[in-house]
XYZ file of C-alpha atoms in Angstrom:
124
model
C -195.831 3.759 -28.617
C -193.815 2.894 -31.703
C -195.443 1.799 -34.937
C -193.353 -0.207 -37.404
C -194.252 -0.711 -41.058
C -192.287 -3.039 -43.330
C -192.133 -2.763 -47.095
C -190.113 -4.065 -50.017
C -191.154 -7.697 -50.091
C -192.237 -9.467 -53.225
C -191.547 -12.289 -55.637
C -188.015 -12.759 -56.902
C -186.128 -15.501 -58.702
C -183.331 -17.388 -57.008
C -180.127 -15.408 -57.197
C -181.950 -12.101 -57.161
C -182.009 -9.327 -54.597
C -184.511 -7.412 -52.509
C -184.197 -4.541 -50.080
C -186.625 -4.477 -47.194
C -187.401 -1.288 -45.322
C -188.987 -0.726 -41.945
C -190.176 2.745 -41.081
C -190.843 3.727 -37.485
C -193.046 6.390 -35.995
C -192.071 8.650 -33.135
C -189.034 10.685 -32.194
C -187.097 8.048 -30.243
C -186.033 5.715 -33.052
C -182.357 6.139 -32.240
C -182.894 4.701 -28.728
C -183.968 1.297 -30.072
C -182.073 -1.723 -31.217
C -183.722 -2.792 -34.462
C -183.943 -6.302 -35.831
C -185.315 -8.493 -38.584
C -187.003 -11.868 -38.148
C -188.701 -14.255 -40.504
C -191.248 -17.036 -40.329
C -192.218 -19.569 -42.967
C -195.526 -21.476 -42.790
C -195.281 -24.416 -40.412
C -191.914 -23.328 -39.077
C -190.736 -21.448 -36.027
C -189.854 -17.822 -36.361
C -186.144 -17.176 -36.548
C -183.790 -14.317 -35.979
C -182.177 -12.868 -39.093
C -180.225 -9.792 -38.046
C -180.152 -6.817 -35.723
C -178.312 -3.556 -35.330
C -177.367 -1.368 -32.394
C -178.909 2.035 -31.909
C -176.037 3.884 -33.546
C -175.476 1.246 -36.221
C -172.022 0.422 -34.917
C -172.736 -3.197 -34.047
C -174.557 -5.775 -36.142
C -175.379 -9.452 -35.788
C -176.438 -11.985 -38.380
C -177.830 -15.474 -38.321
C -175.557 -17.977 -40.028
C -178.093 -18.297 -42.825
C -177.860 -14.575 -43.546
C -174.167 -13.950 -43.033
C -172.402 -12.960 -46.218
C -175.625 -12.424 -48.167
C -177.694 -9.977 -46.113
C -176.746 -6.550 -44.818
C -178.623 -4.623 -42.152
C -178.340 -0.862 -41.891
C -180.217 2.049 -40.394
C -180.740 5.717 -41.047
C -181.755 7.347 -37.793
C -182.478 10.645 -39.518
C -185.141 8.845 -41.556
C -186.369 6.549 -38.758
C -185.746 3.576 -41.024
C -183.940 0.253 -40.850
C -183.080 -1.731 -43.976
C -182.271 -5.295 -44.870
C -180.458 -5.742 -48.160
C -180.829 -9.340 -49.296
C -178.631 -10.669 -52.090
C -178.176 -14.107 -53.631
C -181.626 -15.143 -52.501
C -182.543 -18.811 -52.398
C -185.954 -20.503 -52.022
C -185.170 -21.220 -48.368
C -185.364 -17.467 -47.750
C -189.093 -17.529 -48.509
C -190.940 -16.270 -45.432
C -192.780 -13.366 -43.921
C -190.182 -10.898 -42.701
C -190.851 -8.807 -39.607
C -188.970 -5.947 -38.070
C -188.838 -5.449 -34.336
C -187.625 -2.849 -31.869
C -186.030 -3.236 -28.430
C -185.470 -0.398 -25.997
C -181.779 0.261 -25.515
C -180.432 1.776 -22.311
C -177.018 2.337 -23.807
C -175.211 1.437 -26.996
C -174.676 -2.138 -25.808
C -177.413 -2.742 -23.222
C -181.023 -3.303 -24.223
C -184.274 -4.876 -23.114
C -184.338 -8.670 -22.992
C -187.566 -8.711 -24.985
C -188.687 -7.135 -28.228
C -191.121 -4.326 -27.458
C -192.652 -3.637 -30.861
C -193.299 -5.540 -34.070
C -194.346 -4.646 -37.571
C -197.034 -6.398 -39.575
C -194.599 -8.247 -41.808
C -193.836 -8.310 -45.510
C -193.888 -11.427 -47.687
C -190.738 -12.523 -49.484
C -191.077 -15.341 -51.998
C -188.077 -16.748 -53.846
C -188.792 -19.004 -56.800
C -186.503 -21.758 -58.061
């Protein structure tokens, strides 16, 4: 069982920055692909970014590319999402998730664990 806890959300003006953190319990953090998702009220949840177990491979949604950076510190069991140049469209609850990885580039087809989410609100 892996427990994920997000933090770092809040209210920020457009153009500002936030860094989200997701801490994980357990001793097997480095065996999981970690990702970030977001969901705004009345909208479908969407993928934001994820990172391979070693941190060597990252993916970003088009909306995040160039503005957001995902990273992880396996020694601290933590994944981060640095968000710069925020716009009101980024307003959402942000969730981190974990997928079991069988190798650096092969992982479960489904996300196994989810955090409770952290609210990000970007004002105009």
